[in-house]
Every structure is written in structure tokens, then in C-alpha cells.
XYZ file of C-alpha atoms in Angstrom:
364
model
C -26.871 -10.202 -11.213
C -26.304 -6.742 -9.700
C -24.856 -4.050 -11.876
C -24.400 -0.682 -11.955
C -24.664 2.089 -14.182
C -24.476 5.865 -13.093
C -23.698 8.642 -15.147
C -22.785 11.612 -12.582
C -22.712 15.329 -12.814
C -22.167 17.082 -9.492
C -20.354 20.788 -9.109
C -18.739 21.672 -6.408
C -18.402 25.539 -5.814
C -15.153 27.403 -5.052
C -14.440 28.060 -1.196
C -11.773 29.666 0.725
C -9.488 26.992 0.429
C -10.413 25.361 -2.381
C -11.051 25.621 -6.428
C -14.335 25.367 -7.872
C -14.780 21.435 -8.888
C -17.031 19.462 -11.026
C -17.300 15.469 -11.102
C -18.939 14.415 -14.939
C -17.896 10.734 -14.887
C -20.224 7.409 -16.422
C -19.480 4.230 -14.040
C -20.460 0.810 -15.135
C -19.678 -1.763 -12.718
C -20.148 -5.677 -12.608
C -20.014 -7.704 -10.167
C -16.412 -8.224 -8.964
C -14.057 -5.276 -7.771
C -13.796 -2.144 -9.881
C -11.164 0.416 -8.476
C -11.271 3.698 -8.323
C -7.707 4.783 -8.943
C -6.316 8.201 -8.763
C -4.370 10.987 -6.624
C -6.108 12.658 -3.668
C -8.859 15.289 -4.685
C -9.591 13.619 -8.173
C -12.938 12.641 -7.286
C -13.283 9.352 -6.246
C -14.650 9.764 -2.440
C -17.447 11.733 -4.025
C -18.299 9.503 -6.776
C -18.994 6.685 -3.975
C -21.127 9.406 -1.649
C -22.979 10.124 -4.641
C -23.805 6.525 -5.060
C -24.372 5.820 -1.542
C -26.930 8.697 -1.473
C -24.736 10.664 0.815
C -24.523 13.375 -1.904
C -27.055 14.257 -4.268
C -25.540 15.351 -7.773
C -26.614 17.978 -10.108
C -27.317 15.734 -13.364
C -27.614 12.212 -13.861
C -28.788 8.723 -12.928
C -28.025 5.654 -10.904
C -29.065 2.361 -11.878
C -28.607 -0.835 -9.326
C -29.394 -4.073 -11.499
C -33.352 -3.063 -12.400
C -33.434 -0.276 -9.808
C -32.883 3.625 -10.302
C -31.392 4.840 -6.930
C -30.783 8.530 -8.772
C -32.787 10.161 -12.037
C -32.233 13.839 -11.224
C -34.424 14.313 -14.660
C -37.543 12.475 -13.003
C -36.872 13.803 -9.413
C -35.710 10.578 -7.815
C -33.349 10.475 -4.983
C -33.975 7.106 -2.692
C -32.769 7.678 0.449
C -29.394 6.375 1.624
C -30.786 3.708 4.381
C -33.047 2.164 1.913
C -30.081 1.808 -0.888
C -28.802 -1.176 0.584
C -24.914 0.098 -0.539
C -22.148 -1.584 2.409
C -19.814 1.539 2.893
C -16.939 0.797 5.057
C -15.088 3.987 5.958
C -11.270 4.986 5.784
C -11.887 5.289 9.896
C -14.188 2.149 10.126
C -17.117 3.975 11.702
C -17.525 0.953 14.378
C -19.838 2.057 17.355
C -17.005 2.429 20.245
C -19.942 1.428 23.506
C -21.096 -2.126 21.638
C -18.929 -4.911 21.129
C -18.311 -6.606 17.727
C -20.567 -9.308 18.260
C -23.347 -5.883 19.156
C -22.349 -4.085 15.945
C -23.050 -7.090 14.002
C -26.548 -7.885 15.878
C -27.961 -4.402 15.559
C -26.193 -4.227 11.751
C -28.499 -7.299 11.382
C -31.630 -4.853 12.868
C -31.608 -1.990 11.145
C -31.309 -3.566 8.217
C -34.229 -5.964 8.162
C -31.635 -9.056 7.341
C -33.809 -12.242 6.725
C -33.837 -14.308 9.424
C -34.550 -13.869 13.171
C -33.818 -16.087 16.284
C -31.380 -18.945 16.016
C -31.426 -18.197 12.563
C -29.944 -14.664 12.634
C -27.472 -16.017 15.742
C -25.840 -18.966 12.840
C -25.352 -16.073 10.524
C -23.643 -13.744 13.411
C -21.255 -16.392 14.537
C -20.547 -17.811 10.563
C -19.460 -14.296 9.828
C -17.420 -13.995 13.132
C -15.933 -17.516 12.088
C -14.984 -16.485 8.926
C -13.365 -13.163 9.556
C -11.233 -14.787 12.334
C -13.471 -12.584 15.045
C -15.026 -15.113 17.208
C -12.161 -15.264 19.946
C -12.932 -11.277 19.597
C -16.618 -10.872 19.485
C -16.858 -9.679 23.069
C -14.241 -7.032 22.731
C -15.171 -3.268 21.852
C -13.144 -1.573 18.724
C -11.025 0.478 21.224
C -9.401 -3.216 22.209
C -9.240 -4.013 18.567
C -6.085 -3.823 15.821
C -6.397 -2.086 12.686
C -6.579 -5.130 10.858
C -9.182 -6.538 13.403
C -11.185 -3.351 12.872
C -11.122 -3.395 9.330
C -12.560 -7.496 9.242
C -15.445 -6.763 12.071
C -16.443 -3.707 9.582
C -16.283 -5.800 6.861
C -18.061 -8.411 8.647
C -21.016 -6.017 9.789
C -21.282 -4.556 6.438
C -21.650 -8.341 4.968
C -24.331 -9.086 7.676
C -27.030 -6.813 5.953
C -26.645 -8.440 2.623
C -25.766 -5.027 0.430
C -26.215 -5.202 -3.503
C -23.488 -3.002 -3.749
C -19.610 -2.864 -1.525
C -18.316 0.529 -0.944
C -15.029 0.997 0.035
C -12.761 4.263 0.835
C -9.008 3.418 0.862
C -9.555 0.326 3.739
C -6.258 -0.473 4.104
C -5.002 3.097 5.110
C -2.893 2.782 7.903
C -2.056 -0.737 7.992
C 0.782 -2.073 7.721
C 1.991 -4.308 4.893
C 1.207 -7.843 6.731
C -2.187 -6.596 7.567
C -3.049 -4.762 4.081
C -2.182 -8.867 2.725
C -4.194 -10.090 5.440
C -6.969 -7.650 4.443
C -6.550 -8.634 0.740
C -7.145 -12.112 1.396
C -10.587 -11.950 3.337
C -11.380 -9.207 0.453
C -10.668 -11.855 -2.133
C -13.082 -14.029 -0.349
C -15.930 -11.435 0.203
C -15.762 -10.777 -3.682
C -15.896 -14.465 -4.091
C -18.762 -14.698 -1.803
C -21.082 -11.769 -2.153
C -21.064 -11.942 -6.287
C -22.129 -8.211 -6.392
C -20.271 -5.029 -7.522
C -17.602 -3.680 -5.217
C -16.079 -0.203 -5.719
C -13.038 0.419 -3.987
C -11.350 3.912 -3.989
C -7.215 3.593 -3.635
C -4.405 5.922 -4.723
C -2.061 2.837 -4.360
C -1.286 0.708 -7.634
C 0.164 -2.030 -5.664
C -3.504 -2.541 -4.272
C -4.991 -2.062 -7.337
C -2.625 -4.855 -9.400
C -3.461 -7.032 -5.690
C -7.547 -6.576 -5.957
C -8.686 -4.675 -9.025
C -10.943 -6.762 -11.843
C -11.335 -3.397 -13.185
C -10.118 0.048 -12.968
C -10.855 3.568 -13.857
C -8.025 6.054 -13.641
C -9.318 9.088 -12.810
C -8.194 12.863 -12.112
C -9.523 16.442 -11.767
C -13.496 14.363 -11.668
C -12.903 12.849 -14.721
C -12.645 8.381 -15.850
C -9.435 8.838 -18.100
C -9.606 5.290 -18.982
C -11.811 2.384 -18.140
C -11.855 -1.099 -18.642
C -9.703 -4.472 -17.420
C -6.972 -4.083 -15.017
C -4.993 -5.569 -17.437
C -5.745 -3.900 -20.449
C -6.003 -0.569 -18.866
C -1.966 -1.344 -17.136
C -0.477 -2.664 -20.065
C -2.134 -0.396 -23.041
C -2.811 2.771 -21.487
C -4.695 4.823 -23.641
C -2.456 8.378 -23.331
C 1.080 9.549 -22.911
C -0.932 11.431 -19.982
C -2.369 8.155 -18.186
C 1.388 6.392 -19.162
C 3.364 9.268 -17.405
C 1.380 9.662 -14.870
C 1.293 5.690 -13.274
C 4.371 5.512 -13.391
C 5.583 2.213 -14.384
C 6.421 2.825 -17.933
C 10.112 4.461 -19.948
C 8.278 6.983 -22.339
C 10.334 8.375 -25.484
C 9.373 10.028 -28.578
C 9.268 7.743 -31.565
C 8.158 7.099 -35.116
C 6.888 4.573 -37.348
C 9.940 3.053 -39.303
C 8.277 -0.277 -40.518
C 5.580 -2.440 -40.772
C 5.484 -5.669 -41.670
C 1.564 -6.942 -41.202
C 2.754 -10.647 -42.874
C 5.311 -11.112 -39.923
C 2.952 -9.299 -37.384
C 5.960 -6.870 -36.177
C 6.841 -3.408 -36.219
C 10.028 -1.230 -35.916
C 10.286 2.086 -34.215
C 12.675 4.554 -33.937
C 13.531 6.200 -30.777
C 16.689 7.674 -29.047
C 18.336 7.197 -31.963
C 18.099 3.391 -31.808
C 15.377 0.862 -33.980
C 13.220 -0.774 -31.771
C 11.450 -3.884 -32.708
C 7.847 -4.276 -31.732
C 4.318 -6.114 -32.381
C 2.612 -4.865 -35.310
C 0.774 -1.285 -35.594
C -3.026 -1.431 -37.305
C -4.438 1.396 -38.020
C -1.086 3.049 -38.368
C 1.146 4.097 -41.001
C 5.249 4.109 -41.973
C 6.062 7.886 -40.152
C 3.326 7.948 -37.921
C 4.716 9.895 -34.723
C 4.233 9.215 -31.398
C 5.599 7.543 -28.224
C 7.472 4.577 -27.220
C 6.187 2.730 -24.326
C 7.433 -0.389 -22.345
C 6.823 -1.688 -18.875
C 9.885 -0.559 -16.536
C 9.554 -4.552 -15.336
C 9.853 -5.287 -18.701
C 13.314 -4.055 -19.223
C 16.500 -6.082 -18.247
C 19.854 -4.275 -17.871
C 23.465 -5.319 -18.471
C 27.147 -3.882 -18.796
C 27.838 -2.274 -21.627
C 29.813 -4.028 -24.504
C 30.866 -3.533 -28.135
C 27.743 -5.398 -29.846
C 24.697 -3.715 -31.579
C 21.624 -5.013 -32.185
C 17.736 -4.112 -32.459
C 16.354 -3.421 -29.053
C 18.789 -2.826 -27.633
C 19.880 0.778 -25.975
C 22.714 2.331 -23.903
C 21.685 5.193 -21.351
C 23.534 7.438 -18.830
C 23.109 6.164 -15.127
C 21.015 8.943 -13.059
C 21.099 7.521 -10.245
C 20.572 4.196 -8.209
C 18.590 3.234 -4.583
C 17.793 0.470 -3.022
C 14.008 -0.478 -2.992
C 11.839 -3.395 -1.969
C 12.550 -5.143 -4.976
C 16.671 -4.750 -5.572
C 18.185 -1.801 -7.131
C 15.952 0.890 -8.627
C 18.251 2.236 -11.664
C 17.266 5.938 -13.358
C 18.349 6.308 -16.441
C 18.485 9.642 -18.895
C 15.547 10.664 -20.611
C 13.578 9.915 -17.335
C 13.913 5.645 -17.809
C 14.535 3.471 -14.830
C 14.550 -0.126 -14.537
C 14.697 -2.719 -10.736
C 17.270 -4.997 -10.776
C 18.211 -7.652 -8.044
C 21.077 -7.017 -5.898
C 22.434 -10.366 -7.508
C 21.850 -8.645 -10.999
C 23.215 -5.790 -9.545
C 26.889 -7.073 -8.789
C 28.291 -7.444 -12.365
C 26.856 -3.241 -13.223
C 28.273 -1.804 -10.320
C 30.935 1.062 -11.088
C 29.117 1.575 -14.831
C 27.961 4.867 -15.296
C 26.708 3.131 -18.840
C 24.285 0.520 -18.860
C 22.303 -0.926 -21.737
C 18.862 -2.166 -21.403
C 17.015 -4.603 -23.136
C 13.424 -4.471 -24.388
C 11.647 -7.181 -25.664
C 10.043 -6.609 -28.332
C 6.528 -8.424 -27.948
C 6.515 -5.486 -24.020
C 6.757 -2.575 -26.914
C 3.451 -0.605 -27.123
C 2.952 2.565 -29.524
C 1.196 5.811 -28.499
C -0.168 7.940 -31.317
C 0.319 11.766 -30.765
């Protein structure tokens, strides 16, 4: 089972128009598709050159299942051609003079893939079957889509059997029915290949759409590691929880704790939130609030009171994909449908509701 574990220091010097930079991450990937998640210039192009052997970094060593690509201690560097990593580029890098079926058959060449003969020609035309290329394999990429580009590179990638999938933002410049498309036959090459795949994105749609893993990562440094899941839903800092963007953030302290029941009770805004229990916490901790924007439901305002339960100032209110995007004081929003929309309209009070098993605690 390939895996791999690289631990990368690489410094980038300052230059006319640009800050000194250094990348000191430690990446450990298993099979299945671990994104790279972050804003532009945080590092994640150059962590994949580094492991592709395109750039050679200053400390550190890369491991591939049971062989060290990298160990700048012992003066190893194999050379990128004999790493068998599958990079596919953000422009595709698809020889314009051969056709698909030719950048697939000398693909096949330089990299030594088993087979030869009628052999080699089933695997051409299985791959060209299964990235819906066959009615295409005589065309050259000037003739193709974007979407039909981005399946012939992922086809020609797949045909020299890589240990390791590399992949810079693929689905920039598609459209939305061709990132889906593009999703789906990613899906499948995961499914298929059974080795890591490292793909860098600054979108958290893709990464909720693809991502068995995740590092968030800024200014060359992991921030947080580990599950999609667990990384979206318990972010480990007010930094990481501000920064994705998904969550209402308030100050708020420990009020009670109730380890029998399993619950908690903050108090934030003024208001007591209920919430799952707090180990490893005690009665006035500080800290901050934290709940899933998607969590929260919204209606009109009425005389009642009751825990979780908390009345805001409308901001402001857009249309979006989803319904109604609602901002809130104290920087909370909240997407409603346009059918839940109706009954708020004309409220410049709304009170949202947060259940309590979506409340997560963030010590200072």
C-alpha cells in the first residue's frame, strides 16, 4: 500500500516582487485523496514540486511506501522521471502536434508501462473507454473542451501506473457541469488506482466534493490535519474557524457542565447556549462559540425565550445559490430558502436557532 511521508523545509528568498518565504510542513498521506487547502501563495504548489522532484528543498525527507525519493541529510534526490508521481497541471500540459490517442501511446513509452503490443493497445483503448475519449482519440487538444482536456490528462497520467496522483487546482476554469463531471471520473480514479492522491484547491466546495483528508494550510505552514470531517466540523483555532468561513464565531464562557447528562451550557451574546459536554474543561473557562452557519435555522421574532435561542440585527440579505444568504451582527449569517424566506421578509430582527448537539467550544 503506497504511502507517503515527507517532512519539508524549503526557503524561498525575497525578490523584487515578492517576500522572503519558507515552506516547514510534515505530509502524511494514504491512499485516497488528501487536499491541500488554502489561499493562493500559502504553499501548496510548492509542496507538490517538491514531491514531484521539480524542486529540491533545503531540509527534509520523502518517503513513497518503502522508498526515500528525498533525504537531504544523506544526499538523496531521485530524479523526477524516475519518481513515478502523475502530475496533471492547472494548464494540462497535453502535447498540442499528437493526438490523444498519441499522448497516451508515448505516455505508455517513456514510462516503461508493462505490457507491449496488443497488450499495451487493450490498455490504451480501456482508458479511452473509460474516460469517455474514444469517439475523441483522434482529435488533438486544440479540438478538445476543458473538460475533455482535463479526462485525456487524467487518462495519460493513469496509463503509466504512478504510485503517487498530483494534482494542481484541475478544475480551474471549468464550469460547474464540467467540475461535477470531473469529480465523478476523479471518484473513480481514486477508486481505481488505490494510491495517494494530493490535490491542491483553494475551493471548499471541492474539497467537501473530493477530500478524504485535508490540511489547511497558510503562509507554508499545515494548520490542521486530519479527516475532512473532523478537520470541518472541529477546527482546531478561532484562526482556522474564521478563516473557512462557514462558522458564527462569538466570545463565550463556560457556565455549566454536567458530565452525567453529557451537556454543556455557554454563555455568549448575552444568551445561554446549550451544548455537548466540555472534557478537559472547567466552569469559567473562556473562549469561543462555534456553530456551523448550515447549522442554524432562522425565524420571526416573537415574545418566547428559551436556551439556544438568539435574536440578532439583520446586516444585510442576497440571494445565493442556495436561497437567501442572511448577515447578521456580530459578523453571523445563516442561508435560508426563498420558501423560508417569505414569512422573515420586512424583519430587521430575526432569531436563530442553534442546536445544541452543532455547538463546538474553542479554548482561548
Amino acid at each position: 500500500m503506497n504511502r507517503i511521508e515527507a517532512r519539508l523545509v524549503k526557503r524561498l528568498p525575497a525578490a523584487q516582487d515578492s517576500p522572503a518565504f519558507e515552506l516547514n510542513v510534515h505530509l502524511e498521506a494514504q491512499p485516497g485523496i488528501t487536499a491541500l487547502f488554502g489561499p493562493s501563495g500559502s504553499g501548496k504548489t510548492l509542496t507538490l514540486n517538491c514531491i514531484a522532484g521539480f524542486m529540491r528543498p533545503d531540509k527534509g525527507r520523502i518517503l513513497v511506501d518503502d522508498q526515500i525519493y528525498f533525504d537531504a541529510a544523506a544526499g538523496v534526490h531521485v530524479p523526477p522521471q524516475q519518481r513515478r508521481c502523475g502530475y496533471i497541471f492547472q494548464d494540462h500540459a497535453l502535447f498540442p502536434h499528437m493526438t490523444v490517442r498519441d499522448n497516451l501511446r508515448f505516455a505508455a513509452s517513456v514510462a516503461g508501462s508493462k505490457g507491449r503490443g496488443l497488450n499495451q493497445h487493450r490498455r490504451l483503448n480501456e482508458l479511452l473507454e473509460t474516460f469517455e475519449l474514444s469517439d475523441l482519440a483522434g482529435r488533438k487538444p486544440e479540438q478538445l473542451s476543458g473538460g475533455q482536456k482535463q479526462r485525456a490528462a487524467l487518462a495519460r497520467i493513469l496509463v503509466t501506473e504512478p504510485r503517487i496522483l498530483l494534482l494542481d487546482e484541475p478544475t480551474r476554469g471549468l464550469d460547474a457541469r464540467l467540475r461535477e463531471s470531473f469529480y465523478a471520473v476523479l471518484r473513480k480514479t481514486r477508486d481505481r488506482l488505490q494510491v495517494p492522491i494530493l490535490l491542491v484547491t483553494h475551493d471548499l466546495e471541492e474539497c467537501f466534493e473530493l477530500a478524504d483528508s485535508v490540511c489547511v494550510m497558510e503562509r507554508g505552514a499545515f494548520l490542521q490535519c486530519g479527516l475532512r470531517d473532523s478537520v470541518f466540523h472541529k477546527p482546531a483555532s478561532l484562526e482556522i474557524a474564521r478563516w473557512l468561513g462557514i462558522y458564527n464565531v462569538a466570545p463565550a464562557e463556560i457556565e455549566a457542565l454536567d458530565p452525567g447528562r453529557n451537556t454543556s451550557r455557554l454563555r455568549m451574546l448575552g444568551y445561554e447556549i446549550d451544548g455537548p459536554y466540555l472534557p478537559g474543561h472547567l466552569l469559567g473557562d473562556r473562549g469561543y462559540f462555534c456553530v456551523r452557519q448550515s447549522e442554524v435555522t432562522v425565524s420571526a421574532p416573537d415574545n418566547g425565550k428559551s436556551h439556544n435561542q438568539l435574536v440578532l440585527n439583520v446586516v444585510d440579505r442576497n440571494p445565493c445559490p442556495r436561497g437567501i444568504h442572511i448577515a447578521f451582527e456580530h459578523d453571523f449569517a445563516a442561508v435560508v430558502s426563498e420558501a423560508e424566506y417569505q414569512p422573515l421578509r420586512g424583519h430587521e430582527r430575526l432569531k436563530l436557532h442553534i442546536p445544541a448537539r452543532a455547538v463546538y467550544f474553542i479554548a482561548k
